[in-house]
Amino acid sequence: MSKVAVIGAGYVGLTTAACLADLGNKVAVVDIDQEKIAQLKRHHVPFYEPGLHELVERNAAAGRLTFTTSYLDAVPGAEYAIIAVSTPEGEGGEADLSYVESAAGSIADAMDGPLVVVNKSTVPPLTGDMVSRVLKQRNTKHDSAVVSNPEFLREGSAIQDFMHPDRVVVGSHDREAADKVARLYAPLEAPVLITPNIYTAEMVKYASNAFLATRISFINEIAMISERVGADAKLVAEGMGLDRRIGPNYLDAGIGYGGSCFPKDVAALSAVAEGFNYHPELLHAVMDINRDQRMLVIDKLRQCLDELPGRVIGLLGLSFKPNTDDMREAPSIDIAKVLLAAGAEVRAYDPAAVERSRVLLPEVEYLKDAYAVAAGADALVLVTEWNEFRQLDMARIKQLMRNPVIVDGRNIYDPALMRSLGFTYRGIGRE
């Protein structure tokens, strides 16, 4: 059993802490948000992630998982301190590392012996060197080593991703420290890549997310071409995905990516490149396509309704993806704001994200289910592909609507079936 301090009780930090505790380690979670820690002490997870509440409750009850606002309660005696704090996008697209730097300083002030400090926050190359400088400047008595161990957790399946990873990536200038971090993951029996320096491990995370974002923007561009030539982008993607060299994942045309990772990580990697006097043309195109894609919904609504002022538009789904309540960079935000500015009345339903959305979009009317949203609506926009939206009684939906217009932003419905039911249907790349 190892003693671990995890700094940050967000999606990554809390999932990491709960999973490491479930593997038998003694884990203390530190967060400066007093209300969040108070909730966690009551075993209440302050965000939606399937299975996480049960994992936290079980390990907290067993005494393996504790929560505190004090570094002095968590860091002394620990073998590892894992930094899992936010790295938001700065004004120029660069990653804001102020929370990482602050966490490193607080760790240094609290450590009472040798310590391996693990960067699990998504950070650009050279961040590990900054953390190392802070540790050595703030604590000259005790040795520390910095290791990059990027996370690859998807919201909605974070526990599964932690416990059954495709790979574990570890990198450090100190091979002994890297090996020690790799041993934390030994029970998972997963492939481990140990890189010879910290920069390579840091780069793996950015490169992975940028590539996945590129696939999404690529298929969205293909969808725009398909729509114009009369092809079905969903079938085009299926045909591409059957090629083993390509595969089917992240080839779903739609209204683009959102969330806490892809938007800021692509922007941050672009900023890193430009900081070294390299212009990343492909990354800029990926961002441009994604930004434009969500506005296609507005164009399609205007095509179907002629005008937006006074129209009642219903949004099915608000979170940036299913199985999470995360609203960070969610396409629904931009879509709702444009519709409201155009004079439309916007109503919405989401199985998990309504409370978070109320703060961001107070002018939207929030209803109890999809059928309530459809009642009297001039159009529905499928924004988030929650499973419950796939099972709706579409004949009932049509009867409830004032104008049976559906813009399917995730291509989950069959165009021929929808039109046979009497809907004016618009998908993405499926005209």
Coordinates of N, CA and C in Angstrom, one line a residue, residues 130-338:
M130 N 9.2 23.6 -14.9 CA 8.8 24.6 -14.1 C 8.4 24.1 -12.7
V131 N 7.7 23.0 -12.6 CA 7.3 22.4 -11.4 C 8.5 22.0 -10.6
S132 N 9.5 21.5 -11.2 CA 10.8 21.1 -10.6 C 11.5 22.3 -10.0
R133 N 11.5 23.4 -10.7 CA 12.1 24.6 -10.2 C 11.4 25.1 -8.9
V134 N 10.1 25.1 -9.0 CA 9.3 25.6 -7.8 C 9.6 24.7 -6.6
L135 N 9.6 23.4 -6.8 CA 9.8 22.5 -5.7 C 11.2 22.8 -5.0
K136 N 12.2 22.9 -5.9 CA 13.6 23.1 -5.4 C 13.8 24.5 -4.7
Q137 N 13.1 25.5 -5.3 CA 13.2 26.8 -4.7 C 12.5 26.9 -3.4
R138 N 11.4 26.2 -3.2 CA 10.6 26.4 -2.0 C 11.0 25.4 -0.9
N139 N 11.6 24.3 -1.3 CA 12.0 23.3 -0.3 C 13.4 22.8 -0.6
T140 N 14.4 23.3 0.1 CA 15.8 22.9 -0.1 C 16.2 21.7 0.7
K141 N 15.4 21.3 1.7 CA 15.7 20.2 2.6 C 15.5 18.8 2.1
H142 N 14.5 18.7 1.2 CA 14.1 17.3 0.8 C 14.2 17.2 -0.7
D143 N 14.6 16.0 -1.2 CA 14.6 15.7 -2.6 C 13.3 15.5 -3.2
S144 N 13.1 15.9 -4.4 CA 11.8 15.7 -5.1 C 12.2 15.4 -6.6
A145 N 11.3 14.6 -7.2 CA 11.4 14.2 -8.6 C 10.1 14.5 -9.2
V146 N 10.1 15.0 -10.5 CA 8.8 15.3 -11.2 C 8.6 14.3 -12.3
V147 N 7.4 13.8 -12.4 CA 7.1 12.8 -13.4 C 5.8 13.2 -14.1
S148 N 5.8 13.1 -15.4 CA 4.6 13.4 -16.2 C 3.9 12.1 -16.4
N149 N 2.6 12.1 -16.0 CA 1.7 10.9 -16.2 C 0.4 11.3 -16.7
P150 N 0.3 11.6 -18.0 CA -1.0 12.2 -18.5 C -2.1 11.3 -18.3
E151 N -3.3 11.9 -18.2 CA -4.6 11.1 -18.1 C -5.2 11.0 -19.4
F152 N -5.9 9.9 -19.6 CA -6.7 9.6 -20.8 C -8.1 9.2 -20.4
L153 N -8.7 9.9 -19.5 CA -10.1 9.6 -19.0 C -11.1 10.3 -19.8
R154 N -12.1 9.6 -20.3 CA -13.3 10.2 -21.0 C -14.4 10.4 -20.0
E155 N -14.9 11.6 -19.9 CA -16.1 11.8 -19.1 C -17.2 10.9 -19.5
G156 N -17.9 10.3 -18.5 CA -18.9 9.3 -18.8 C -18.4 7.9 -18.7
S157 N -17.1 7.7 -18.9 CA -16.6 6.3 -18.8 C -15.2 6.4 -18.1
A158 N -15.1 7.3 -17.2 CA -13.7 7.6 -16.6 C -13.2 6.4 -15.7
I159 N -14.1 5.8 -15.0 CA -13.6 4.7 -14.1 C -13.2 3.5 -15.0
Q160 N -14.0 3.2 -16.0 CA -13.6 2.1 -16.9 C -12.3 2.4 -17.6
D161 N -12.1 3.7 -18.0 CA -10.8 4.1 -18.6 C -9.6 4.0 -17.7
F162 N -9.8 4.3 -16.4 CA -8.7 4.2 -15.5 C -8.4 2.8 -15.2
M163 N -9.4 2.0 -15.0 CA -9.1 0.6 -14.6 C -8.7 -0.3 -15.7
H164 N -9.1 0.1 -17.0 CA -8.8 -0.7 -18.1 C -8.2 0.2 -19.2
P165 N -7.0 0.8 -19.0 CA -6.5 1.7 -19.9 C -5.8 1.1 -21.1
D166 N -5.9 1.8 -22.3 CA -5.2 1.3 -23.4 C -3.7 1.3 -23.2
R167 N -3.2 2.3 -22.4 CA -1.8 2.4 -22.1 C -1.6 3.4 -20.9
V168 N -0.5 3.2 -20.2 CA -0.1 4.1 -19.2 C 1.2 4.8 -19.7
V169 N 1.2 6.1 -19.7 CA 2.4 6.9 -20.2 C 3.0 7.5 -19.0
V170 N 4.3 7.3 -18.8 CA 5.1 7.9 -17.7 C 6.4 8.4 -18.3
G171 N 6.7 9.7 -17.9 CA 8.0 10.2 -18.4 C 8.6 11.1 -17.4
S172 N 10.0 11.0 -17.3 CA 10.7 11.9 -16.3 C 12.1 11.9 -16.7
H173 N 12.8 13.0 -16.2 CA 14.3 13.0 -16.3 C 14.9 12.0 -15.4
D174 N 14.2 11.6 -14.4 CA 14.6 10.6 -13.3 C 14.0 9.3 -13.6
R175 N 14.7 8.3 -14.1 CA 14.2 7.0 -14.5 C 13.7 6.3 -13.3
E176 N 14.4 6.4 -12.1 CA 13.9 5.7 -10.9 C 12.5 6.2 -10.5
A177 N 12.3 7.5 -10.6 CA 11.0 8.1 -10.2 C 9.9 7.6 -11.2
A178 N 10.3 7.6 -12.5 CA 9.3 7.1 -13.5 C 8.9 5.6 -13.2
D179 N 9.9 4.8 -12.9 CA 9.6 3.4 -12.6 C 8.7 3.3 -11.4
K180 N 8.9 4.2 -10.4 CA 8.1 4.1 -9.2 C 6.7 4.5 -9.5
V181 N 6.4 5.5 -10.3 CA 5.1 5.8 -10.7 C 4.4 4.7 -11.5
A182 N 5.2 4.0 -12.4 CA 4.7 2.9 -13.2 C 4.2 1.8 -12.3
R183 N 4.9 1.6 -11.1 CA 4.5 0.5 -10.2 C 3.1 0.8 -9.6
L184 N 2.7 2.0 -9.5 CA 1.3 2.3 -9.0 C 0.3 1.6 -9.9
Y185 N 0.6 1.5 -11.1 CA -0.4 1.0 -12.1 C -0.2 -0.5 -12.3
A186 N 0.7 -1.2 -11.7 CA 1.0 -2.6 -11.9 C -0.2 -3.5 -11.8
P187 N -1.1 -3.2 -10.8 CA -2.3 -4.1 -10.7 C -3.2 -4.1 -11.9
L188 N -3.1 -3.1 -12.7 CA -4.0 -3.0 -13.9 C -3.5 -3.8 -15.0
E189 N -2.2 -4.3 -15.0 CA -1.7 -5.1 -16.0 C -1.8 -4.5 -17.4
A190 N -1.6 -3.2 -17.5 CA -1.8 -2.5 -18.8 C -0.4 -2.2 -19.4
P191 N -0.4 -2.0 -20.7 CA 0.9 -1.6 -21.4 C 1.4 -0.3 -20.8
V192 N 2.7 -0.2 -20.5 CA 3.3 1.0 -19.9 C 4.3 1.5 -20.8
L193 N 4.2 2.8 -21.2 CA 5.3 3.4 -22.0 C 6.0 4.4 -21.1
I194 N 7.3 4.1 -20.9 CA 8.1 5.0 -20.1 C 9.1 5.8 -21.0
T195 N 8.9 7.1 -21.1 CA 9.7 7.9 -22.0 C 10.9 8.4 -21.4
P196 N 12.0 8.6 -22.2 CA 13.3 8.9 -21.6 C 13.4 10.3 -21.0
N197 N 12.4 11.2 -21.3 CA 12.4 12.5 -20.7 C 11.0 12.9 -20.5
I198 N 10.8 14.0 -19.7 CA 9.4 14.4 -19.4 C 8.7 15.0 -20.5
Y199 N 9.4 15.7 -21.4 CA 8.8 16.4 -22.5 C 8.0 15.5 -23.4
T200 N 8.5 14.3 -23.7 CA 7.8 13.3 -24.6 C 6.5 12.9 -24.0
A201 N 6.5 12.6 -22.7 CA 5.2 12.2 -22.1 C 4.2 13.3 -22.1
E202 N 4.7 14.5 -21.8 CA 3.8 15.7 -21.9 C 3.2 15.9 -23.3
M203 N 4.0 15.6 -24.3 CA 3.6 15.8 -25.7 C 2.6 14.7 -26.1
V204 N 2.7 13.5 -25.6 CA 1.8 12.4 -25.9 C 0.4 12.8 -25.7
K205 N 0.1 13.5 -24.6 CA -1.3 13.8 -24.3 C -1.8 14.8 -25.3
Y206 N -1.1 15.9 -25.6 CA -1.5 16.9 -26.5 C -1.7 16.3 -27.9
A207 N -0.7 15.5 -28.3 CA -0.8 14.9 -29.7 C -2.0 14.0 -29.8
S208 N -2.3 13.2 -28.8 CA -3.5 12.3 -28.8 C -4.8 13.1 -29.0
N209 N -5.0 14.1 -28.1 CA -6.2 14.9 -28.2 C -6.3 15.7 -29.5
A210 N -5.2 16.2 -30.0 CA -5.2 16.9 -31.2 C -5.6 16.0 -32.4
F211 N -5.1 14.8 -32.3 CA -5.4 13.9 -33.4 C -6.9 13.5 -33.4
L212 N -7.4 13.2 -32.2 CA -8.9 12.9 -32.2 C -9.7 14.1 -32.6
A213 N -9.4 15.3 -32.2 CA -10.1 16.4 -32.6 C -10.0 16.6 -34.1
T214 N -8.9 16.3 -34.7 CA -8.7 16.4 -36.1 C -9.6 15.4 -36.9
R215 N -9.7 14.2 -36.3 CA -10.6 13.2 -37.0 C -12.1 13.8 -37.0
I216 N -12.5 14.4 -35.9 CA -13.8 14.9 -35.8 C -14.0 16.1 -36.9
S217 N -13.1 17.0 -36.9 CA -13.2 18.1 -37.8 C -13.1 17.6 -39.3
F218 N -12.3 16.6 -39.5 CA -12.1 16.0 -40.8 C -13.5 15.4 -41.3
I219 N -14.1 14.6 -40.5 CA -15.4 14.0 -40.9 C -16.5 15.1 -41.1
N220 N -16.4 16.1 -40.3 CA -17.4 17.2 -40.5 C -17.1 18.0 -41.8
E221 N -15.9 18.1 -42.2 CA -15.7 18.7 -43.5 C -16.2 17.8 -44.6
I222 N -15.9 16.5 -44.5 CA -16.4 15.5 -45.4 C -17.9 15.5 -45.5
A223 N -18.6 15.7 -44.3 CA -20.0 15.8 -44.3 C -20.5 17.0 -45.1
M224 N -19.8 18.1 -45.0 CA -20.3 19.3 -45.8 C -20.2 19.1 -47.3
I225 N -19.1 18.4 -47.7 CA -19.0 18.0 -49.1 C -20.1 17.0 -49.5
S226 N -20.3 16.0 -48.6 CA -21.3 15.0 -48.9 C -22.6 15.6 -49.1
E227 N -23.0 16.5 -48.2 CA -24.3 17.1 -48.3 C -24.5 17.8 -49.7
R228 N -23.5 18.4 -50.2 CA -23.6 19.1 -51.4 C -23.6 18.2 -52.7
V229 N -23.0 17.0 -52.6 CA -23.0 16.1 -53.7 C -24.1 15.1 -53.6
G230 N -24.9 15.1 -52.5 CA -26.0 14.1 -52.4 C -25.6 12.8 -51.8
A231 N -24.4 12.8 -51.1 CA -24.0 11.5 -50.4 C -24.4 11.6 -48.9
D232 N -24.5 10.4 -48.3 CA -24.8 10.3 -46.9 C -23.6 10.2 -46.1
A233 N -23.2 11.2 -45.3 CA -22.0 11.3 -44.6 C -21.9 10.1 -43.5
K234 N -23.0 9.7 -43.0 CA -23.0 8.6 -42.0 C -22.5 7.3 -42.7
L235 N -23.0 7.1 -43.8 CA -22.5 5.9 -44.6 C -21.1 6.0 -45.1
V236 N -20.8 7.2 -45.5 CA -19.4 7.5 -45.9 C -18.4 7.1 -44.8
A237 N -18.8 7.6 -43.6 CA -17.9 7.3 -42.4 C -17.9 5.9 -42.1
E238 N -19.0 5.2 -42.3 CA -19.0 3.7 -42.0 C -18.1 3.0 -43.0
G239 N -18.2 3.4 -44.3 CA -17.3 2.8 -45.3 C -15.8 3.1 -45.0
M240 N -15.5 4.3 -44.5 CA -14.1 4.6 -44.2 C -13.7 3.7 -43.0
G241 N -14.6 3.6 -42.0 CA -14.2 3.0 -40.7 C -14.0 1.5 -40.9
L242 N -14.5 0.9 -41.9 CA -14.3 -0.5 -42.2 C -12.8 -0.8 -42.6
D243 N -12.2 0.2 -43.1 CA -10.7 0.1 -43.4 C -9.9 0.0 -42.1
R244 N -9.2 -1.1 -41.9 CA -8.5 -1.3 -40.7 C -7.4 -0.2 -40.4
R245 N -7.0 0.4 -41.5 CA -6.0 1.5 -41.3 C -6.6 2.7 -40.7
I246 N -7.9 2.8 -40.8 CA -8.6 4.0 -40.4 C -9.4 3.8 -39.1
G247 N -10.3 2.8 -39.1 CA -11.1 2.4 -38.0 C -12.3 3.4 -37.8
P248 N -13.3 3.0 -37.0 CA -14.6 3.8 -37.0 C -14.6 4.9 -35.9
N249 N -13.7 4.9 -35.0 CA -13.9 5.8 -33.8 C -13.6 7.3 -34.2
Y250 N -14.4 8.2 -33.6 CA -14.3 9.6 -33.8 C -14.5 10.0 -35.3
L251 N -15.4 9.3 -35.9 CA -15.8 9.6 -37.3 C -17.3 9.9 -37.4
D252 N -17.9 10.5 -36.4 CA -19.3 10.8 -36.3 C -19.5 12.3 -36.7
A253 N -20.0 12.5 -37.9 CA -20.3 13.9 -38.3 C -21.4 14.5 -37.3
G254 N -21.2 15.8 -37.0 CA -22.2 16.4 -36.1 C -21.9 17.9 -35.9
I255 N -22.2 18.4 -34.8 CA -22.1 19.8 -34.5 C -20.7 20.1 -33.8
G256 N -19.8 19.2 -33.8 CA -18.5 19.5 -33.3 C -18.2 19.0 -31.9
Y257 N -17.0 19.1 -31.5 CA -16.5 18.7 -30.2 C -16.6 19.8 -29.2
G258 N -16.7 19.5 -27.9 CA -16.7 20.4 -26.8 C -16.0 19.8 -25.7
G259 N -16.3 20.3 -24.5 CA -15.7 19.7 -23.3 C -14.5 20.4 -22.8
S260 N -13.9 19.8 -21.8 CA -12.8 20.5 -21.1 C -11.4 20.2 -21.7
C261 N -11.4 19.2 -22.7 CA -10.1 18.8 -23.2 C -9.8 19.3 -24.6
F262 N -10.6 18.8 -25.6 CA -10.2 19.0 -27.0 C -10.1 20.5 -27.3
P263 N -11.1 21.3 -27.0 CA -10.9 22.8 -27.4 C -9.7 23.4 -26.8
K264 N -9.5 23.3 -25.5 CA -8.3 24.0 -24.9 C -7.0 23.3 -25.3
D265 N -7.0 22.0 -25.5 CA -5.7 21.3 -25.7 C -5.2 21.6 -27.2
V266 N -6.2 21.6 -28.1 CA -5.8 22.0 -29.5 C -5.2 23.4 -29.5
A267 N -5.9 24.3 -28.8 CA -5.5 25.7 -28.8 C -4.1 25.8 -28.1
A268 N -3.9 25.1 -27.0 CA -2.7 25.1 -26.3 C -1.5 24.6 -27.1
L269 N -1.8 23.5 -27.8 CA -0.7 22.9 -28.6 C -0.3 23.9 -29.7
S270 N -1.4 24.6 -30.3 CA -1.1 25.6 -31.3 C -0.3 26.7 -30.7
A271 N -0.6 27.1 -29.5 CA 0.2 28.2 -28.9 C 1.6 27.8 -28.6
V272 N 1.8 26.5 -28.2 CA 3.2 26.0 -28.0 C 4.0 26.1 -29.3
A273 N 3.4 25.6 -30.4 CA 4.0 25.7 -31.7 C 4.4 27.1 -32.1
E274 N 3.5 28.0 -31.9 CA 3.8 29.4 -32.3 C 4.8 30.0 -31.4
G275 N 4.9 29.5 -30.1 CA 5.9 30.0 -29.2 C 7.3 29.6 -29.7
F276 N 7.4 28.6 -30.5 CA 8.7 28.1 -31.0 C 8.8 28.5 -32.5
N277 N 8.0 29.5 -32.9 CA 8.1 30.1 -34.3 C 7.7 29.1 -35.4
Y278 N 6.7 28.2 -35.0 CA 6.1 27.3 -36.1 C 4.6 27.6 -36.2
H279 N 4.2 27.7 -37.4 CA 2.7 28.0 -37.6 C 2.0 26.7 -37.9
P280 N 1.2 26.2 -37.0 CA 0.5 24.9 -37.1 C -0.8 25.0 -37.9
E281 N -0.7 25.0 -39.2 CA -1.8 25.2 -40.1 C -2.9 24.2 -39.9
L282 N -2.6 22.9 -39.7 CA -3.6 21.9 -39.5 C -4.4 22.2 -38.3
L283 N -3.8 22.5 -37.2 CA -4.5 22.7 -35.9 C -5.4 23.9 -36.0
H284 N -5.0 25.0 -36.7 CA -5.9 26.1 -36.9 C -7.1 25.7 -37.7
A285 N -6.9 24.9 -38.8 CA -8.1 24.4 -39.6 C -9.0 23.6 -38.7
V286 N -8.5 22.7 -37.8 CA -9.3 21.9 -37.0 C -10.2 22.8 -36.1
M287 N -9.6 23.8 -35.5 CA -10.4 24.8 -34.7 C -11.4 25.5 -35.4
D288 N -11.0 26.0 -36.6 CA -11.9 26.8 -37.4 C -13.2 26.0 -37.8
I289 N -12.9 24.7 -38.3 CA -14.0 23.9 -38.7 C -15.0 23.6 -37.5
N290 N -14.4 23.3 -36.4 CA -15.2 23.0 -35.2 C -16.1 24.2 -34.8
R291 N -15.5 25.4 -34.9 CA -16.2 26.6 -34.5 C -17.4 26.9 -35.5
D292 N -17.1 26.6 -36.7 CA -18.2 26.9 -37.7 C -19.3 25.8 -37.7
Q293 N -18.9 24.6 -37.3 CA -19.8 23.5 -37.4 C -21.1 23.7 -36.6
R294 N -21.0 24.2 -35.4 CA -22.1 24.3 -34.5 C -23.1 25.3 -35.0
M295 N -22.6 26.3 -35.8 CA -23.5 27.3 -36.4 C -24.3 26.8 -37.6
L296 N -24.0 25.5 -38.0 CA -24.8 24.9 -39.1 C -26.3 24.7 -38.6
V297 N -26.4 24.5 -37.3 CA -27.8 24.3 -36.8 C -28.6 25.5 -37.1
I298 N -28.0 26.7 -36.8 CA -28.8 27.9 -37.0 C -29.1 28.1 -38.5
D299 N -28.2 27.8 -39.4 CA -28.5 27.9 -40.8 C -29.6 26.9 -41.2
K300 N -29.6 25.7 -40.7 CA -30.6 24.8 -41.1 C -32.0 25.2 -40.5
L301 N -32.0 25.7 -39.3 CA -33.3 26.2 -38.7 C -33.8 27.3 -39.6
R302 N -33.0 28.2 -40.1 CA -33.4 29.3 -40.9 C -34.0 28.8 -42.2
Q303 N -33.3 27.8 -42.8 CA -33.8 27.2 -44.0 C -35.2 26.6 -43.9
C304 N -35.5 26.0 -42.7 CA -36.7 25.3 -42.5 C -37.9 26.3 -42.0
L305 N -37.5 27.3 -41.3 CA -38.5 28.2 -40.7 C -38.5 29.6 -41.3
D306 N -37.6 29.9 -42.2 CA -37.6 31.2 -42.8 C -37.1 32.3 -41.9
E307 N -37.7 32.4 -40.7 CA -37.3 33.4 -39.7 C -37.3 32.8 -38.3
L308 N -36.5 33.4 -37.4 CA -36.3 32.9 -36.1 C -37.1 33.7 -35.0
P309 N -37.2 35.0 -35.2 CA -37.9 35.8 -34.1 C -39.3 35.3 -33.8
G310 N -39.6 35.0 -32.6 CA -40.9 34.5 -32.2 C -41.0 33.0 -32.2
R311 N -40.1 32.4 -32.9 CA -40.2 30.9 -33.0 C -39.8 30.2 -31.6
V312 N -40.4 29.1 -31.4 CA -40.1 28.3 -30.2 C -39.2 27.1 -30.6
I313 N -38.0 27.2 -30.1 CA -37.0 26.2 -30.5 C -36.6 25.3 -29.3
G314 N -36.7 24.0 -29.4 CA -36.4 23.1 -28.3 C -35.1 22.5 -28.5
L315 N -34.3 22.4 -27.4 CA -33.0 21.7 -27.5 C -33.1 20.4 -26.7
L316 N -32.7 19.3 -27.3 CA -32.7 18.0 -26.7 C -31.2 17.8 -26.4
G317 N -30.9 17.9 -25.1 CA -29.5 17.8 -24.6 C -28.8 19.1 -24.5
L318 N -28.0 19.2 -23.5 CA -27.2 20.4 -23.2 C -25.7 20.1 -22.9
S319 N -25.4 19.1 -22.3 CA -24.0 18.7 -21.9 C -23.2 18.5 -23.2
F320 N -21.9 18.6 -23.1 CA -21.1 18.5 -24.4 C -21.1 17.1 -24.9
K321 N -21.4 16.1 -24.1 CA -21.5 14.7 -24.6 C -22.4 14.0 -23.6
P322 N -22.9 12.8 -24.0 CA -23.8 12.0 -23.1 C -23.0 11.5 -21.8
N323 N -23.8 11.2 -20.8 CA -23.3 10.6 -19.6 C -22.4 11.5 -18.8
T324 N -22.6 12.8 -18.9 CA -21.9 13.8 -18.1 C -22.8 15.0 -17.9
D325 N -22.5 15.8 -16.9 CA -23.2 17.0 -16.7 C -22.3 18.2 -17.1
D326 N -21.2 17.9 -17.7 CA -20.2 18.9 -18.0 C -20.7 19.9 -19.2
M327 N -20.7 21.2 -18.9 CA -21.1 22.1 -19.9 C -19.9 22.9 -20.5
R328 N -18.7 22.6 -20.1 CA -17.6 23.3 -20.6 C -17.5 23.2 -22.1
E329 N -17.5 24.3 -22.8 CA -17.4 24.4 -24.3 C -18.5 23.6 -25.0
A330 N -19.6 23.4 -24.3 CA -20.7 22.7 -24.9 C -21.3 23.4 -26.1
P331 N -21.5 22.8 -27.3 CA -22.2 23.5 -28.4 C -23.5 24.1 -28.1
S332 N -24.2 23.5 -27.1 CA -25.5 24.1 -26.7 C -25.5 25.5 -26.3
I333 N -24.4 25.9 -25.7 CA -24.2 27.3 -25.2 C -24.3 28.3 -26.4
D334 N -23.4 28.0 -27.4 CA -23.4 28.9 -28.5 C -24.7 28.9 -29.3
I335 N -25.3 27.7 -29.5 CA -26.5 27.6 -30.2 C -27.6 28.4 -29.5
A336 N -27.8 28.2 -28.2 CA -28.8 28.9 -27.4 C -28.6 30.4 -27.5
K337 N -27.4 30.8 -27.3 CA -27.2 32.3 -27.3 C -27.5 32.9 -28.6
V338 N -27.2 32.3 -29.7 CA -27.5 32.8 -31.1 C -29.0 32.8 -31.3

